[in-house]
């Protein structure tokens, strides 16, 4: 159902995030800002598709409900970490804490999304 939209949306987010960082490093401030705005619209797609997926776990007595909620929180954390990292880079501040959060939150989403939760497209 919405899994493909969800995966497409967050894969696109990572691409846009990296492109925004690279454009900023190259001094193309305006282009980086535009990419960041598209990235923010893409967050809505991630939240919409993720919200739709999580809704299925609230039906009946789903044994994965708690893990699905943690997965959703970790997903929101990935978005927050992208925003924080990009913001710090643009302010010429240390982005180290942002990058660490991004990696940790991403690993949790991948572990729960692909390897634990039941609606997997690859390991289902
Ligand atoms: C950038 C952030 C995110 C990443 C990297 C991410 C990653 C993933 C991955 C890898 C899957 C497994 C896809 C599959 O089923 O094969 C997945 C599924 C899912 N995601 Fe996300 N996600 C993110 C954001 C969110 C958000 C914000 C929410 C909730 C509001 C959410 C809720 C879910 C749910 C409920 C599933 C279904 C799990 C299942 O039954 O397999 N995700 N996500």
PDB file of C-alpha atoms and ligand atoms in Angstrom:
ATOM      1  CA  UNK A   1       0.000   0.000   0.000  1.00  0.00           C
ATOM      2  CA  UNK A   2       1.735   3.134   1.190  1.00  0.00           C
ATOM      3  CA  UNK A   3       5.076   1.466   1.822  1.00  0.00           C
ATOM      4  CA  UNK A   4       6.490   2.341  -1.575  1.00  0.00           C
ATOM      5  CA  UNK A   5       5.453   5.974  -1.193  1.00  0.00           C
ATOM      6  CA  UNK A   6       7.047   5.959   2.263  1.00  0.00           C
ATOM      7  CA  UNK A   7      10.364   4.508   1.085  1.00  0.00           C
ATOM      8  CA  UNK A   8      10.451   6.806  -1.967  1.00  0.00           C
ATOM      9  CA  UNK A   9       9.738   9.816   0.252  1.00  0.00           C
ATOM     10  CA  UNK A  10      12.535   9.207   2.768  1.00  0.00           C
ATOM     11  CA  UNK A  11      15.040   8.076   0.128  1.00  0.00           C
ATOM     12  CA  UNK A  12      14.313  11.352  -1.712  1.00  0.00           C
ATOM     13  CA  UNK A  13      14.760  13.243   1.573  1.00  0.00           C
ATOM     14  CA  UNK A  14      18.281  11.869   2.006  1.00  0.00           C
ATOM     15  CA  UNK A  15      19.197  12.832  -1.559  1.00  0.00           C
ATOM     16  CA  UNK A  16      17.784  16.370  -1.136  1.00  0.00           C
ATOM     17  CA  UNK A  17      19.524  16.705   2.229  1.00  0.00           C
ATOM     18  CA  UNK A  18      22.930  15.770   0.776  1.00  0.00           C
ATOM     19  CA  UNK A  19      22.391  18.012  -2.277  1.00  0.00           C
ATOM     20  CA  UNK A  20      21.499  20.961   0.004  1.00  0.00           C
ATOM     21  CA  UNK A  21      24.682  20.366   2.043  1.00  0.00           C
ATOM     22  CA  UNK A  22      26.873  20.121  -1.072  1.00  0.00           C
ATOM     23  CA  UNK A  23      25.351  23.249  -2.667  1.00  0.00           C
ATOM     24  CA  UNK A  24      25.960  25.164   0.555  1.00  0.00           C
ATOM     25  CA  UNK A  25      29.583  23.972   0.692  1.00  0.00           C
ATOM     26  CA  UNK A  26      30.022  25.139  -2.899  1.00  0.00           C
ATOM     27  CA  UNK A  27      28.719  28.566  -1.948  1.00  0.00           C
ATOM     28  CA  UNK A  28      25.452  28.290  -3.912  1.00  0.00           C
ATOM     29  CA  UNK A  29      23.372  29.651  -1.066  1.00  0.00           C
ATOM     30  CA  UNK A  30      20.238  30.349  -3.075  1.00  0.00           C
ATOM     31  CA  UNK A  31      20.133  26.940  -4.761  1.00  0.00           C
ATOM     32  CA  UNK A  32      20.746  25.263  -1.396  1.00  0.00           C
ATOM     33  CA  UNK A  33      17.815  27.196   0.105  1.00  0.00           C
ATOM     34  CA  UNK A  34      15.490  26.096  -2.713  1.00  0.00           C
ATOM     35  CA  UNK A  35      16.514  22.459  -2.274  1.00  0.00           C
ATOM     36  CA  UNK A  36      15.928  22.799   1.468  1.00  0.00           C
ATOM     37  CA  UNK A  37      12.417  24.096   0.793  1.00  0.00           C
ATOM     38  CA  UNK A  38      11.657  21.079  -1.421  1.00  0.00           C
ATOM     39  CA  UNK A  39      13.110  18.883   1.338  1.00  0.00           C
ATOM     40  CA  UNK A  40      10.658  20.419   3.812  1.00  0.00           C
ATOM     41  CA  UNK A  41       7.735  19.647   1.514  1.00  0.00           C
ATOM     42  CA  UNK A  42       9.029  16.082   1.246  1.00  0.00           C
ATOM     43  CA  UNK A  43       8.898  15.811   5.062  1.00  0.00           C
ATOM     44  CA  UNK A  44       5.121  16.158   4.722  1.00  0.00           C
ATOM     45  CA  UNK A  45       5.073  13.184   2.360  1.00  0.00           C
ATOM     46  CA  UNK A  46       7.122  11.133   4.847  1.00  0.00           C
ATOM     47  CA  UNK A  47       4.808  12.094   7.707  1.00  0.00           C
ATOM     48  CA  UNK A  48       1.689  11.408   5.657  1.00  0.00           C
ATOM     49  CA  UNK A  49       2.819   7.975   4.427  1.00  0.00           C
ATOM     50  CA  UNK A  50       4.294   7.084   7.845  1.00  0.00           C
ATOM     51  CA  UNK A  51       1.132   8.208   9.596  1.00  0.00           C
ATOM     52  CA  UNK A  52      -0.922   6.088   7.241  1.00  0.00           C
ATOM     53  CA  UNK A  53       1.274   3.044   7.921  1.00  0.00           C
ATOM     54  CA  UNK A  54       1.182   3.539  11.680  1.00  0.00           C
ATOM     55  CA  UNK A  55      -2.624   3.807  11.651  1.00  0.00           C
ATOM     56  CA  UNK A  56      -2.811   0.135  10.607  1.00  0.00           C
ATOM     57  CA  UNK A  57      -1.136  -0.883  13.881  1.00  0.00           C
ATOM     58  CA  UNK A  58      -3.854   0.736  15.969  1.00  0.00           C
ATOM     59  CA  UNK A  59      -6.497  -1.597  14.559  1.00  0.00           C
ATOM     60  CA  UNK A  60      -7.270  -4.653  16.652  1.00  0.00           C
ATOM     61  CA  UNK A  61      -4.747  -6.073  19.120  1.00  0.00           C
ATOM     62  CA  UNK A  62      -1.554  -5.619  17.141  1.00  0.00           C
ATOM     63  CA  UNK A  63       1.468  -7.132  18.940  1.00  0.00           C
ATOM     64  CA  UNK A  64       3.789  -4.743  17.089  1.00  0.00           C
ATOM     65  CA  UNK A  65       2.009  -1.556  18.189  1.00  0.00           C
ATOM     66  CA  UNK A  66       4.730  -0.422  20.627  1.00  0.00           C
ATOM     67  CA  UNK A  67       7.512  -1.056  18.123  1.00  0.00           C
ATOM     68  CA  UNK A  68       5.543   0.764  15.437  1.00  0.00           C
ATOM     69  CA  UNK A  69       5.207   3.801  17.713  1.00  0.00           C
ATOM     70  CA  UNK A  70       8.947   3.739  18.487  1.00  0.00           C
ATOM     71  CA  UNK A  71       9.602   3.426  14.744  1.00  0.00           C
ATOM     72  CA  UNK A  72       7.426   6.477  14.100  1.00  0.00           C
ATOM     73  CA  UNK A  73       9.179   8.504  16.819  1.00  0.00           C
ATOM     74  CA  UNK A  74      12.568   7.508  15.410  1.00  0.00           C
ATOM     75  CA  UNK A  75      11.334   8.609  11.966  1.00  0.00           C
ATOM     76  CA  UNK A  76      10.355  12.027  13.323  1.00  0.00           C
ATOM     77  CA  UNK A  77      13.777  12.137  14.997  1.00  0.00           C
ATOM     78  CA  UNK A  78      15.476  11.528  11.604  1.00  0.00           C
ATOM     79  CA  UNK A  79      13.630  14.561  10.223  1.00  0.00           C
ATOM     80  CA  UNK A  80      14.562  16.684  13.255  1.00  0.00           C
ATOM     81  CA  UNK A  81      18.211  15.600  12.953  1.00  0.00           C
ATOM     82  CA  UNK A  82      18.299  16.550   9.253  1.00  0.00           C
ATOM     83  CA  UNK A  83      16.917  19.998  10.086  1.00  0.00           C
ATOM     84  CA  UNK A  84      19.368  20.452  12.941  1.00  0.00           C
ATOM     85  CA  UNK A  85      22.388  19.308  10.924  1.00  0.00           C
ATOM     86  CA  UNK A  86      21.553  21.507   7.944  1.00  0.00           C
ATOM     87  CA  UNK A  87      20.859  24.485  10.205  1.00  0.00           C
ATOM     88  CA  UNK A  88      24.172  24.105  12.055  1.00  0.00           C
ATOM     89  CA  UNK A  89      26.125  23.710   8.804  1.00  0.00           C
ATOM     90  CA  UNK A  90      24.537  26.879   7.429  1.00  0.00           C
ATOM     91  CA  UNK A  91      25.305  28.779  10.652  1.00  0.00           C
ATOM     92  CA  UNK A  92      28.913  27.562  10.432  1.00  0.00           C
ATOM     93  CA  UNK A  93      28.397  25.887  13.792  1.00  0.00           C
ATOM     94  CA  UNK A  94      29.611  22.409  14.703  1.00  0.00           C
ATOM     95  CA  UNK A  95      27.156  19.947  13.143  1.00  0.00           C
ATOM     96  CA  UNK A  96      28.707  16.920  14.866  1.00  0.00           C
ATOM     97  CA  UNK A  97      25.831  16.346  17.312  1.00  0.00           C
ATOM     98  CA  UNK A  98      23.389  16.600  14.400  1.00  0.00           C
ATOM     99  CA  UNK A  99      25.249  14.025  12.305  1.00  0.00           C
ATOM    100  CA  UNK A 100      25.480  11.597  15.240  1.00  0.00           C
ATOM    101  CA  UNK A 101      21.736  11.925  15.894  1.00  0.00           C
ATOM    102  CA  UNK A 102      21.024  11.444  12.211  1.00  0.00           C
ATOM    103  CA  UNK A 103      23.015   8.195  12.062  1.00  0.00           C
ATOM    104  CA  UNK A 104      21.551   6.811  15.313  1.00  0.00           C
ATOM    105  CA  UNK A 105      17.947   7.712  14.413  1.00  0.00           C
ATOM    106  CA  UNK A 106      18.375   6.342  10.895  1.00  0.00           C
ATOM    107  CA  UNK A 107      19.750   3.021  12.151  1.00  0.00           C
ATOM    108  CA  UNK A 108      16.753   2.655  14.493  1.00  0.00           C
ATOM    109  CA  UNK A 109      14.265   3.353  11.676  1.00  0.00           C
ATOM    110  CA  UNK A 110      15.988   0.855   9.376  1.00  0.00           C
ATOM    111  CA  UNK A 111      16.252  -1.821  12.069  1.00  0.00           C
ATOM    112  CA  UNK A 112      12.600  -1.508  13.078  1.00  0.00           C
ATOM    113  CA  UNK A 113      11.169  -0.690   9.634  1.00  0.00           C
ATOM    114  CA  UNK A 114      12.925  -3.354   7.600  1.00  0.00           C
ATOM    115  CA  UNK A 115      13.836  -6.054  10.115  1.00  0.00           C
ATOM    116  CA  UNK A 116      11.185  -5.985  12.839  1.00  0.00           C
ATOM    117  CA  UNK A 117       7.875  -4.615  11.670  1.00  0.00           C
ATOM    118  CA  UNK A 118       5.698  -6.932   9.591  1.00  0.00           C
ATOM    119  CA  UNK A 119       4.804  -4.967   6.454  1.00  0.00           C
ATOM    120  CA  UNK A 120       8.264  -5.245   4.956  1.00  0.00           C
ATOM    121  CA  UNK A 121       8.640  -4.997   1.194  1.00  0.00           C
ATOM    122  CA  UNK A 122      11.897  -6.969   1.163  1.00  0.00           C
ATOM    123  CA  UNK A 123      12.103  -9.080   4.291  1.00  0.00           C
ATOM    124  CA  UNK A 124       8.389  -9.177   5.113  1.00  0.00           C
TER     125      UNK A 124
HETATM  126  C1  LIG B   1      13.223   9.961   7.370  1.00  0.00           C
HETATM  127  C2  LIG B   1      12.508   9.278   8.240  1.00  0.00           C
HETATM  128  C3  LIG B   1      12.097   7.850   8.067  1.00  0.00           C
HETATM  129  C4  LIG B   1      12.813   6.753   7.613  1.00  0.00           C
HETATM  130  C5  LIG B   1      14.273   6.694   7.168  1.00  0.00           C
HETATM  131  C6  LIG B   1      11.912   5.615   7.646  1.00  0.00           C
HETATM  132  C7  LIG B   1      12.241   4.314   7.260  1.00  0.00           C
HETATM  133  C8  LIG B   1      11.332   3.266   7.125  1.00  0.00           C
HETATM  134  C9  LIG B   1      11.634   1.939   6.645  1.00  0.00           C
HETATM  135  C10 LIG B   1      13.007   1.448   6.214  1.00  0.00           C
HETATM  136  C11 LIG B   1      10.479   1.222   6.669  1.00  0.00           C
HETATM  137  C12 LIG B   1      10.288  -0.247   6.254  1.00  0.00           C
HETATM  138  C13 LIG B   1       9.641  -0.298   4.902  1.00  0.00           C
HETATM  139  C14 LIG B   1       9.122  -1.672   4.660  1.00  0.00           C
HETATM  140  O1  LIG B   1       8.033  -1.964   5.145  1.00  0.00           O
HETATM  141  O2  LIG B   1       9.794  -2.461   3.997  1.00  0.00           O
HETATM  142  C15 LIG B   1       9.446   2.071   7.200  1.00  0.00           C
HETATM  143  C16 LIG B   1       8.129   1.691   7.449  1.00  0.00           C
HETATM  144  C17 LIG B   1       7.296   2.350   8.320  1.00  0.00           C
HETATM  145  N1  LIG B   1       7.463   3.648   8.791  1.00  0.00           N
HETATM  146 FE1  LIG B   1       9.028   4.861   8.385  1.00  0.00          FE
HETATM  147  N2  LIG B   1      10.684   6.023   8.106  1.00  0.00           N
HETATM  148  C18 LIG B   1      10.759   7.380   8.390  1.00  0.00           C
HETATM  149  C19 LIG B   1       9.750   8.176   8.896  1.00  0.00           C
HETATM  150  C20 LIG B   1       8.587   7.691   9.476  1.00  0.00           C
HETATM  151  C21 LIG B   1       7.633   8.465  10.236  1.00  0.00           C
HETATM  152  C22 LIG B   1       7.743   9.971  10.480  1.00  0.00           C
HETATM  153  C23 LIG B   1       6.658   7.592  10.662  1.00  0.00           C
HETATM  154  C24 LIG B   1       5.432   7.814  11.512  1.00  0.00           C
HETATM  155  C25 LIG B   1       4.782   8.922  11.609  1.00  0.00           C
HETATM  156  C26 LIG B   1       6.987   6.282  10.154  1.00  0.00           C
HETATM  157  C27 LIG B   1       6.252   5.132  10.360  1.00  0.00           C
HETATM  158  C28 LIG B   1       6.448   3.930   9.682  1.00  0.00           C
HETATM  159  C29 LIG B   1       5.603   2.763   9.803  1.00  0.00           C
HETATM  160  C30 LIG B   1       4.398   2.624  10.716  1.00  0.00           C
HETATM  161  C31 LIG B   1       6.120   1.768   8.940  1.00  0.00           C
HETATM  162  C32 LIG B   1       5.551   0.361   8.670  1.00  0.00           C
HETATM  163  C33 LIG B   1       6.434  -0.690   9.257  1.00  0.00           C
HETATM  164  C34 LIG B   1       6.045  -2.046   8.782  1.00  0.00           C
HETATM  165  O3  LIG B   1       4.970  -2.524   9.130  1.00  0.00           O
HETATM  166  O4  LIG B   1       6.837  -2.666   8.065  1.00  0.00           O
HETATM  167  N3  LIG B   1       8.166   6.376   9.445  1.00  0.00           N
HETATM  168  N4  LIG B   1       9.982   3.310   7.457  1.00  0.00           N
END
